Amino acid sequence: MKKCIYVVEDNAAIRDVIEFMLIEDEYDVVVSSTVNDFWRQMQLRNPDMIVLDIKLPDGNGLEVCKKLKGSVKTYNIPVMMMSANNYLSKVKSGCIAEEFINKPFDLNDFANRIEHYVAS
């Protein structure tokens, strides 16, 4: 069974590139552009990893991360936080995600980080 990755990103261009790349790497990919849609998807299935933007139209990725890491059901799901702003030190202090990456990012680096957490 393929590993599943949830991508929560409101920028359609970035979301499409990430989705395409992950599908090419043979992952099941579920994309969401809002926090509300993400939580609906979480009701259906827990993914093997979550790629989560910080600034979303209906919420904050940091708050989503805190909620995920505060729940026994989702604590062990690796989370990669993405941000277009260079304030990752603040982000790291506000969330215990496994990975942090600045946008724009190198696609090979991104793929290697994903593989590190979801390799079978």
GROMACS .gro file of C-alpha atoms in nm:
model
  120
    1MET     CA    1   0.000   0.000   0.000
    2LYS     CA    2   0.127   0.345  -0.092
    3LYS     CA    3   0.221   0.589   0.181
    4CYS     CA    4  -0.020   0.883   0.211
    5ILE     CA    5   0.086   1.245   0.243
    6TYR     CA    6  -0.150   1.533   0.317
    7VAL     CA    7  -0.049   1.870   0.172
    8VAL     CA    8  -0.212   2.181   0.318
    9GLU     CA    9  -0.120   2.479   0.100
   10ASP     CA   10  -0.341   2.765  -0.023
   11ASN     CA   11  -0.115   2.871  -0.311
   12ALA     CA   12  -0.240   2.665  -0.607
   13ALA     CA   13   0.090   2.678  -0.798
   14ILE     CA   14   0.295   2.552  -0.504
   15ARG     CA   15   0.030   2.295  -0.413
   16ASP     CA   16   0.019   2.162  -0.771
   17VAL     CA   17   0.399   2.127  -0.793
   18ILE     CA   18   0.418   1.944  -0.460
   19GLU     CA   19   0.125   1.720  -0.551
   20PHE     CA   20   0.274   1.634  -0.892
   21MET     CA   21   0.616   1.560  -0.745
   22LEU     CA   22   0.479   1.338  -0.468
   23ILE     CA   23   0.255   1.146  -0.708
   24GLU     CA   24   0.558   1.093  -0.934
   25ASP     CA   25   0.739   0.954  -0.627
   26GLU     CA   26   0.446   0.710  -0.591
   27TYR     CA   27   0.276   0.852  -0.283
   28ASP     CA   28  -0.097   0.885  -0.234
   29VAL     CA   29  -0.152   1.259  -0.202
   30VAL     CA   30  -0.445   1.445  -0.051
   31VAL     CA   31  -0.438   1.821  -0.097
   32SER     CA   32  -0.626   2.086   0.097
   33SER     CA   33  -0.623   2.461   0.055
   34THR     CA   34  -0.788   2.538   0.389
   35VAL     CA   35  -0.771   2.427   0.750
   36ASN     CA   36  -1.138   2.325   0.744
   37ASP     CA   37  -1.087   2.098   0.444
   38PHE     CA   38  -0.779   1.945   0.609
   39TRP     CA   39  -0.976   1.853   0.924
   40ARG     CA   40  -1.249   1.698   0.706
   41GLN     CA   41  -0.985   1.485   0.535
   42MET     CA   42  -0.840   1.384   0.872
   43GLN     CA   43  -1.179   1.234   0.962
   44LEU     CA   44  -1.140   0.992   0.669
   45ARG     CA   45  -0.783   0.874   0.714
   46ASN     CA   46  -0.467   0.952   0.906
   47PRO     CA   47  -0.178   1.015   0.666
   48ASP     CA   48   0.181   0.896   0.698
   49MET     CA   49   0.302   1.259   0.685
   50ILE     CA   50   0.160   1.612   0.670
   51VAL     CA   51   0.312   1.904   0.476
   52LEU     CA   52   0.161   2.215   0.630
   53ASP     CA   53   0.181   2.580   0.527
   54ILE     CA   54   0.176   2.834   0.809
   55LYS     CA   55  -0.043   3.107   0.661
   56LEU     CA   56  -0.377   2.973   0.543
   57PRO     CA   57  -0.694   3.163   0.452
   58ASP     CA   58  -0.900   3.023   0.739
   59GLY     CA   59  -0.640   2.955   1.005
   60ASN     CA   60  -0.283   2.919   1.112
   61GLY     CA   61  -0.070   2.612   1.039
   62LEU     CA   62   0.105   2.653   1.373
   63GLU     CA   63  -0.226   2.607   1.554
   64VAL     CA   64  -0.302   2.301   1.340
   65CYS     CA   65   0.040   2.158   1.426
   66LYS     CA   66  -0.013   2.217   1.798
   67LYS     CA   67  -0.349   2.041   1.782
   68LEU     CA   68  -0.199   1.746   1.591
   69LYS     CA   69   0.093   1.713   1.832
   70GLY     CA   70  -0.141   1.748   2.130
   71SER     CA   71  -0.354   1.448   2.032
   72VAL     CA   72  -0.268   1.086   2.109
   73LYS     CA   73  -0.421   0.985   1.773
   74THR     CA   74  -0.201   1.215   1.563
   75TYR     CA   75   0.109   1.289   1.772
   76ASN     CA   76   0.329   1.042   1.582
   77ILE     CA   77   0.244   1.172   1.233
   78PRO     CA   78   0.549   1.361   1.103
   79VAL     CA   79   0.473   1.725   1.016
   80MET     CA   80   0.676   1.946   0.782
   81MET     CA   81   0.598   2.315   0.827
   82MET     CA   82   0.643   2.545   0.524
   83SER     CA   83   0.677   2.920   0.528
   84ALA     CA   84   0.752   3.192   0.275
   85ASN     CA   85   0.871   3.414   0.561
   86ASN     CA   86   1.216   3.374   0.708
   87TYR     CA   87   1.113   3.348   1.069
   88LEU     CA   88   1.158   2.977   1.122
   89SER     CA   89   1.318   3.027   1.464
   90LYS     CA   90   0.984   3.168   1.584
   91VAL     CA   91   0.801   2.882   1.414
   92LYS     CA   92   1.025   2.621   1.574
   93SER     CA   93   0.958   2.761   1.919
   94GLY     CA   94   0.582   2.755   1.858
   95CYS     CA   95   0.546   2.406   1.714
   96ILE     CA   96   0.713   2.070   1.759
   97ALA     CA   97   0.701   1.970   1.394
   98GLU     CA   98   0.966   1.729   1.269
   99GLU     CA   99   1.072   1.949   0.976
  100PHE     CA  100   1.073   2.315   0.874
  101ILE     CA  101   1.135   2.440   0.521
  102ASN     CA  102   1.142   2.788   0.370
  103LYS     CA  103   0.967   2.865   0.042
  104PRO     CA  104   1.093   2.868  -0.222
  105PHE     CA  105   1.270   2.538  -0.166
  106ASP     CA  106   1.485   2.300  -0.364
  107LEU     CA  107   1.264   2.016  -0.490
  108ASN     CA  108   1.534   1.752  -0.437
  109ASP     CA  109   1.586   1.865  -0.079
  110PHE     CA  110   1.210   1.862  -0.023
  111ALA     CA  111   1.179   1.509  -0.168
  112ASN     CA  112   1.468   1.383   0.046
  113ARG     CA  113   1.310   1.522   0.362
  114ILE     CA  114   0.978   1.355   0.279
  115GLU     CA  115   1.147   1.024   0.205
  116HIS     CA  116   1.334   1.039   0.535
  117TYR     CA  117   1.005   1.027   0.727
  118VAL     CA  118   0.790   0.800   0.511
  119ALA     CA  119   1.033   0.551   0.359
  120SER     CA  120   0.899   0.200   0.393
   0.00000   0.00000   0.00000
